[in-house]
Amino acid sequence: MRLATAAVAAFTSLISTAAADRAGHVYIIDQSTQPHSRDAADLSTLSPVSARLVLAQRAGVEDYHAADLELEGVLDAINEYGVKTPMFADGKDERRRKLNMMVLVEEAAQEDVEASQLNHHPSFAVSPAPGYTASRGLWIDLAKQSKPSIYGSLSDEEALEQLSKLPDSHVHDTFHISTSIDELQNLLSHEKITQKYTITAYVTPPGKYAQTLDGAWQWGSYSMPSTSADSQATLRKRSSSRPIAEAPLEDTSASSDSSFTTHDFTAPVAAEEFHSNKKNTSTSPLPGILPQCFASLSACEETTRNCSGHGSCYKKFTDNSASDTSRYRDCYVCGCKATVKETSSDGGKTTTYWGGSACQKRDVSVEFWMLALFSVGFVFLISFAVGSVWEMGGEELPSVIGAGVSGPSAKR
């Protein structure tokens, strides 16, 4: 009986160890917070889809992953591990915020992680862990979603080569793929990097299972931007099979759409077409979150649709601290211009001012201040009139009305 109990305990321990070894881990490294030790039993475990939503929110590209926000536990995970945004943040707070560095560490042994002291930082587990091929593809997609003007036109191989290099400038959010814990430790040893960046590191576990293409271990589906110069661009979706029991729906339009890009770790499932020509000045909203700076003049014109037809791109500044070959050396932005239209045949004109990263927002500050000043003046006038009437009504009347005035005396 004792032998049977011992065998069951050993088997249970073996299964628990295998499950732990098969889990990936996400570490949030922020030097502005105090590191703390955490018991492994208290470590939260998220599904790959929930973990992807947390990573996307920390990378600032959650708009491309909004389809899965309603899944159970996703919002709780984002509230727990996502970037905390103050409700009443002003422009100074936005400029003071730390940049984000998303680091993927491929196939690190648990003993190496423990030796690196990463367990002292906030973290959560991802189980079952997607294979490193799928994780590598997710990192490439996050980079393309965050900076379509830089990575959007690159193939996955070219983007992987760029992400394998260390960042040469510290003025933008960045993505990096590391091959070892030692390389991550080397990053953390640079004081300038730890002061500038909040580092989100996903460590994939080692093992042959990491090479599997089993769809149940993939990250799920999400939208992808397109920065092609064609007049008809597409909003693509990469996906892998999710670990659910229902049969997948077939999309007949996907097989006939030649603009899809297939990958060894994903499969396209749907497409929506929208106009995004370089010279397109339609009033349809621009997809995604526009960056504050563009690396080149052409990237600025393509992404902003030539500033929505309300201005032109120009070089705002040059970062002299970056190398000559850096993509982040030059900063191109939109310079908005006023639009003047004739309103009648007698020569009347209407001037419209524009603002925003792509000059896509109408400037209504003049109308706002006119309405605000008129409202304040009208309230003041009403208050003055009511006060005057109230003051007049509060004055005392004379004790004898008509005192000193007498009628004619009677004649006898």
C-alpha positions as semicolon CSV with decimal commas, in nm:
position;residue;x (nm);y (nm);z (nm)
1;M;0,000;0,000;0,000
2;R;0,286;0,234;0,089
3;L;0,457;0,152;-0,240
4;A;0,141;0,239;-0,433
5;T;0,105;0,570;-0,247
6;A;0,468;0,657;-0,313
7;A;0,428;0,569;-0,681
8;V;0,121;0,792;-0,714
9;A;0,301;1,080;-0,540
10;A;0,604;1,040;-0,765
11;F;0,386;1,029;-1,076
12;T;0,196;1,342;-0,966
13;S;0,524;1,522;-0,897
14;L;0,654;1,418;-1,239
15;I;0,344;1,554;-1,413
16;S;0,363;1,882;-1,217
17;T;0,730;1,921;-1,304
18;A;0,662;1,852;-1,672
19;A;0,377;2,105;-1,676
20;A;0,599;2,366;-1,509
21;D;0,881;2,302;-1,756
22;R;0,631;2,337;-2,042
23;A;0,519;2,684;-1,932
24;G;0,663;3,011;-2,055
25;H;0,711;3,309;-1,826
26;V;0,664;3,684;-1,874
27;Y;0,870;3,917;-1,655
28;I;0,799;4,291;-1,615
29;I;1,125;4,469;-1,529
30;D;1,086;4,828;-1,415
31;Q;1,368;4,980;-1,211
32;S;1,133;5,246;-1,073
33;T;0,951;4,975;-0,874
34;Q;1,097;4,780;-0,586
35;P;1,187;4,416;-0,672
36;H;1,031;4,155;-0,447
37;S;1,056;3,782;-0,404
38;R;0,753;3,575;-0,495
39;D;0,659;3,221;-0,413
40;A;0,617;2,998;-0,717
41;A;0,284;2,878;-0,577
42;D;0,147;3,234;-0,599
43;L;0,242;3,274;-0,966
44;S;-0,058;3,342;-1,189
45;T;-0,099;3,131;-1,502
46;L;-0,261;3,277;-1,814
47;S;-0,370;3,115;-2,136
48;P;-0,175;3,206;-2,453
49;V;-0,461;3,429;-2,573
50;S;-0,484;3,622;-2,244
51;A;-0,105;3,656;-2,233
52;R;-0,104;3,788;-2,592
53;L;-0,358;4,057;-2,497
54;V;-0,137;4,163;-2,204
55;L;0,173;4,177;-2,426
56;A;-0,017;4,374;-2,692
57;Q;-0,141;4,625;-2,433
58;R;0,209;4,673;-2,298
59;A;0,337;4,722;-2,655
60;G;0,065;4,981;-2,725
61;V;-0,100;4,786;-3,010
62;E;-0,411;4,658;-2,831
63;D;-0,637;4,794;-3,107
64;Y;-0,525;4,510;-3,336
65;H;-0,623;4,250;-3,072
66;A;-0,960;4,390;-2,962
67;A;-1,155;4,088;-3,091
68;D;-1,054;3,880;-2,786
69;L;-1,115;4,142;-2,516
70;E;-1,449;3,987;-2,421
71;L;-1,297;3,649;-2,337
72;E;-1,314;3,547;-1,974
73;G;-1,022;3,666;-1,763
74;V;-0,864;3,890;-2,029
75;L;-0,958;4,226;-1,874
76;D;-0,853;4,107;-1,528
77;A;-0,516;4,002;-1,668
78;I;-0,467;4,340;-1,840
79;N;-0,564;4,527;-1,521
80;E;-0,314;4,319;-1,324
81;Y;-0,015;4,310;-1,560
82;G;-0,081;4,580;-1,821
83;V;0,054;4,933;-1,836
84;K;-0,119;5,158;-1,583
85;T;-0,240;5,482;-1,745
86;P;-0,340;5,774;-1,516
87;M;-0,695;5,891;-1,576
88;F;-0,601;6,260;-1,571
89;A;-0,258;6,251;-1,737
90;D;-0,139;6,566;-1,911
91;G;0,117;6,621;-2,186
92;K;0,406;6,642;-1,939
93;D;0,317;6,302;-1,792
94;E;0,311;6,156;-2,144
95;R;0,657;6,294;-2,220
96;R;0,794;6,167;-1,889
97;R;0,667;5,812;-1,934
98;K;0,923;5,537;-1,974
99;L;0,963;5,370;-2,311
100;N;0,870;5,005;-2,364
101;M;1,116;4,735;-2,466
102;M;0,962;4,400;-2,559
103;V;1,223;4,121;-2,534
104;L;1,174;3,759;-2,643
105;V;1,422;3,514;-2,484
106;E;1,419;3,182;-2,666
107;E;1,448;2,847;-2,488
108;A;1,594;2,938;-2,148
109;A;1,640;2,671;-1,882
110;Q;1,468;2,724;-1,547
111;E;1,797;2,714;-1,356
112;D;1,932;2,996;-1,576
113;V;1,622;3,203;-1,502
114;E;1,659;3,148;-1,128
115;A;2,027;3,243;-1,142
116;S;1,941;3,567;-1,322
117;Q;1,715;3,689;-1,035
118;L;1,427;3,751;-1,278
119;N;1,191;3,590;-1,029
120;H;1,220;3,902;-0,812
121;H;1,024;4,102;-1,069
122;P;0,646;4,087;-1,134
123;S;0,573;3,791;-1,357
124;F;0,316;3,541;-1,474
125;A;0,325;3,203;-1,647
126;V;0,190;3,116;-1,993
127;S;0,061;2,760;-2,018
128;P;0,063;2,571;-2,241
129;A;0,353;2,767;-2,387
130;P;0,339;2,829;-2,764
131;G;0,636;2,703;-2,963
132;Y;0,930;2,937;-3,013
133;T;0,848;2,958;-3,387
134;A;0,502;3,096;-3,308
135;S;0,646;3,322;-3,038
136;R;0,902;3,455;-3,282
137;G;0,622;3,526;-3,528
138;L;0,419;3,704;-3,260
139;W;0,714;3,933;-3,182
140;I;0,755;4,016;-3,551
141;D;0,383;4,096;-3,576
142;L;0,390;4,316;-3,265
143;A;0,679;4,512;-3,416
144;K;0,492;4,553;-3,746
145;Q;0,178;4,665;-3,564
146;S;0,372;4,915;-3,353
147;K;0,589;5,057;-3,634
148;P;0,431;4,974;-3,972
149;S;0,637;5,243;-4,142
150;I;0,959;5,066;-4,037
151;Y;0,881;4,693;-4,031
152;G;0,567;4,678;-4,245
153;S;0,750;4,649;-4,577
154;L;1,001;4,391;-4,448
155;S;0,967;4,018;-4,488
156;D;0,966;3,805;-4,174
157;E;1,329;3,709;-4,232
158;E;1,434;4,073;-4,270
159;A;1,231;4,178;-3,967
160;L;1,385;3,895;-3,764
161;E;1,732;4,015;-3,859
162;Q;1,644;4,368;-3,744
163;L;1,492;4,249;-3,416
164;S;1,799;4,039;-3,337
165;K;2,012;4,355;-3,321
166;L;2,040;4,562;-3,007
167;P;1,869;4,905;-3,021
168;D;2,107;5,185;-3,123
169;S;1,878;5,467;-3,011
170;H;1,681;5,524;-2,693
171;V;1,403;5,755;-2,810
172;H;1,141;5,501;-2,929
173;D;0,968;5,188;-2,806
174;T;1,166;4,891;-2,932
175;F;1,146;4,515;-2,984
176;H;1,428;4,265;-2,948
177;I;1,470;3,888;-2,985
178;S;1,740;3,739;-2,763
179;T;1,891;3,393;-2,784
180;S;1,995;3,356;-2,419
181;I;1,939;3,479;-2,066
182;D;2,295;3,614;-2,068
183;E;2,204;3,855;-2,347
184;L;1,905;3,977;-2,145
185;Q;2,131;4,020;-1,842
186;N;2,368;4,223;-2,058
187;L;2,078;4,454;-2,148
188;L;1,981;4,493;-1,783
189;S;2,339;4,582;-1,690
190;H;2,320;4,904;-1,895
191;E;2,194;5,176;-1,662
192;K;2,082;5,394;-1,953
193;I;1,853;5,120;-2,083
194;T;1,697;5,041;-1,745
195;Q;1,635;5,410;-1,681
196;K;1,477;5,473;-2,022
197;Y;1,279;5,150;-2,069
198;T;1,029;4,933;-1,892
199;I;1,131;4,587;-2,014
200;T;0,872;4,316;-2,077
201;A;1,054;3,985;-2,131
202;Y;0,888;3,661;-2,241
203;V;1,106;3,355;-2,175
204;T;1,014;3,045;-2,374
205;P;1,092;2,710;-2,214
206;P;1,342;2,466;-2,367
207;G;1,250;2,129;-2,512
208;K;1,160;1,954;-2,836
209;Y;0,793;2,037;-2,785
210;A;0,881;2,400;-2,857
211;Q;0,921;2,308;-3,222
212;T;0,570;2,168;-3,256
213;L;0,322;2,324;-3,494
214;D;0,028;2,196;-3,289
215;G;-0,237;2,463;-3,332
216;A;-0,359;2,421;-2,973
217;W;-0,039;2,583;-2,851
218;Q;-0,049;2,896;-3,063
219;W;-0,133;3,254;-2,971
220;G;-0,471;3,300;-3,143
221;S;-0,585;3,543;-3,414
222;Y;-0,545;3,919;-3,451
223;S;-0,548;4,190;-3,716
224;M;-0,242;4,308;-3,906
225;P;-0,187;4,645;-4,078
226;S;-0,074;4,674;-4,437
227;T;0,160;4,947;-4,559
228;S;0,171;4,845;-4,923
229;A;0,171;5,122;-5,184
230;D;-0,117;4,962;-5,371
231;S;-0,440;5,154;-5,399
232;Q;-0,621;4,866;-5,229
233;A;-0,448;4,766;-4,907
234;T;-0,577;4,494;-4,678
235;L;-0,629;4,448;-4,311
236;R;-0,496;4,099;-4,267
237;K;-0,540;3,848;-3,992
238;R;-0,284;3,597;-3,885
239;S;-0,415;3,311;-3,680
240;S;-0,352;2,966;-3,554
241;S;-0,604;2,716;-3,434
242;R;-0,727;2,793;-3,088
243;P;-0,762;2,522;-2,824
244;I;-1,140;2,496;-2,856
245;A;-1,362;2,207;-2,949
246;E;-1,574;2,374;-3,214
247;A;-1,505;2,333;-3,585
248;P;-1,345;2,634;-3,758
249;L;-1,549;2,832;-4,010
250;E;-1,431;2,835;-4,368
251;D;-1,379;3,165;-4,549
252;T;-1,405;3,120;-4,924
253;S;-1,284;3,473;-4,992
254;A;-0,951;3,405;-4,824
255;S;-0,846;3,155;-5,091
256;S;-0,900;3,406;-5,369
257;D;-0,722;3,698;-5,198
258;S;-0,367;3,709;-5,326
259;S;-0,258;3,978;-5,080
260;F;-0,236;3,734;-4,788
261;T;0,107;3,636;-4,659
262;T;0,125;3,281;-4,524
263;H;0,368;3,167;-4,255
264;D;0,482;2,833;-4,122
265;F;0,330;2,914;-3,783
266;T;0,004;3,079;-3,889
267;A;-0,277;3,060;-4,139
268;P;-0,481;3,351;-4,279
269;V;-0,850;3,340;-4,200
270;A;-1,012;3,664;-4,317
271;A;-0,959;3,997;-4,490
272;E;-1,123;4,338;-4,509
273;E;-1,030;4,584;-4,777
274;F;-0,994;4,953;-4,721
275;H;-0,845;5,239;-4,920
276;S;-0,498;5,351;-4,807
277;N;-0,332;5,494;-5,117
278;K;-0,037;5,724;-5,067
279;K;-0,237;6,011;-5,215
280;N;-0,570;5,895;-5,079
281;T;-0,741;6,181;-4,901
282;S;-1,072;6,012;-4,821
283;T;-1,247;6,087;-4,496
284;S;-1,238;5,725;-4,376
285;P;-1,047;5,691;-4,046
286;L;-0,682;5,594;-4,058
287;P;-0,617;5,241;-3,926
288;G;-0,421;5,183;-3,607
289;I;-0,236;5,427;-3,385
290;L;-0,019;5,671;-3,579
291;P;0,338;5,723;-3,454
292;Q;0,464;6,067;-3,361
293;C;0,766;6,038;-3,593
294;F;0,833;5,864;-3,925
295;A;1,171;5,741;-4,039
296;S;1,145;5,875;-4,395
297;L;0,948;6,118;-4,607
298;S;0,788;5,837;-4,809
299;A;0,684;5,650;-4,493
300;C;0,519;5,967;-4,362
301;E;0,331;6,027;-4,687
302;E;0,216;5,665;-4,724
303;T;0,102;5,612;-4,366
304;T;-0,076;5,948;-4,328
305;R;-0,221;5,947;-4,683
306;N;-0,018;6,253;-4,766
307;C;-0,133;6,421;-4,441
308;S;-0,497;6,354;-4,537
309;G;-0,464;6,616;-4,811
310;H;-0,448;6,894;-4,551
311;G;-0,073;6,952;-4,542
312;S;0,263;6,800;-4,628
313;C;0,536;6,599;-4,455
314;Y;0,862;6,762;-4,350
315;K;1,168;6,679;-4,139
316;K;1,105;6,809;-3,787
317;F;1,441;6,724;-3,631
318;T;1,744;6,495;-3,652
319;D;1,866;6,289;-3,357
320;N;2,241;6,348;-3,363
321;S;2,295;6,092;-3,086
322;A;2,182;5,809;-3,317
323;S;2,414;5,647;-3,569
324;D;2,409;5,750;-3,934
325;T;2,251;5,416;-4,033
326;S;1,981;5,423;-3,764
327;R;1,618;5,423;-3,874
328;Y;1,537;5,661;-3,590
329;R;1,785;5,934;-3,680
330;D;1,539;6,152;-3,875
331;C;1,190;6,247;-3,760
332;Y;0,934;6,334;-4,029
333;V;0,593;6,472;-3,929
334;C;0,292;6,635;-4,094
335;G;0,274;7,011;-4,127
336;C;-0,094;7,106;-4,140
337;K;-0,223;7,392;-4,358
338;A;-0,551;7,579;-4,347
339;T;-0,818;7,503;-4,607
340;V;-0,994;7,805;-4,762
341;K;-1,327;7,757;-4,942
342;E;-1,559;8,006;-5,110
343;T;-1,904;7,995;-4,955
344;S;-2,097;8,215;-5,198
345;S;-2,072;8,394;-5,527
346;D;-2,011;8,730;-5,358
347;G;-1,661;8,627;-5,251
348;G;-1,727;8,497;-4,899
349;K;-1,467;8,252;-4,772
350;T;-1,449;7,993;-4,495
351;T;-1,115;7,894;-4,342
352;T;-1,076;7,552;-4,179
353;Y;-0,774;7,465;-3,965
354;W;-0,648;7,108;-3,915
355;G;-0,450;6,921;-3,651
356;G;-0,348;6,570;-3,543
357;S;-0,064;6,338;-3,644
358;A;-0,205;6,311;-3,998
359;C;-0,389;6,647;-4,014
360;Q;-0,708;6,443;-3,995
361;K;-0,870;6,637;-3,709
362;R;-1,056;6,963;-3,761
363;D;-0,940;7,244;-3,532
364;V;-1,249;7,382;-3,357
365;S;-1,066;7,589;-3,096
366;V;-1,192;7,921;-3,242
367;E;-1,555;7,808;-3,233
368;F;-1,504;7,667;-2,885
369;W;-1,366;7,992;-2,742
370;M;-1,637;8,198;-2,912
371;L;-1,908;7,977;-2,763
372;A;-1,737;7,974;-2,422
373;L;-1,693;8,353;-2,407
374;F;-2,050;8,413;-2,527
375;S;-2,184;8,174;-2,262
376;V;-1,980;8,342;-1,986
377;G;-2,090;8,691;-2,101
378;F;-2,455;8,586;-2,122
379;V;-2,446;8,437;-1,772
380;F;-2,281;8,756;-1,641
381;L;-2,548;8,973;-1,807
382;I;-2,834;8,769;-1,661
383;S;-2,670;8,774;-1,318
384;F;-2,626;9,152;-1,335
385;A;-2,991;9,207;-1,435
386;V;-3,125;8,981;-1,159
387;G;-2,897;9,147;-0,904
388;S;-3,010;9,497;-1,004
389;V;-3,378;9,407;-0,975
390;W;-3,317;9,237;-0,642
391;E;-3,129;9,540;-0,506
392;M;-3,404;9,777;-0,624
393;G;-3,673;9,569;-0,456
394;G;-3,482;9,568;-0,129
395;E;-3,486;9,949;-0,082
396;E;-3,717;10,088;0,192
397;L;-4,021;10,294;0,091
398;P;-4,074;10,642;0,254
399;S;-4,282;10,638;0,577
400;V;-4,542;10,884;0,442
401;I;-4,611;10,886;0,077
402;G;-4,692;11,239;-0,039
403;A;-4,586;11,405;0,294
404;G;-4,626;11,787;0,295
405;V;-4,885;11,782;0,024
406;S;-5,239;11,878;0,132
407;G;-5,557;11,925;-0,061
408;P;-5,749;12,256;-0,099
409;S;-5,919;12,382;0,217
410;A;-6,299;12,385;0,231
411;K;-6,474;12,720;0,177
412;R;-6,729;12,838;0,427
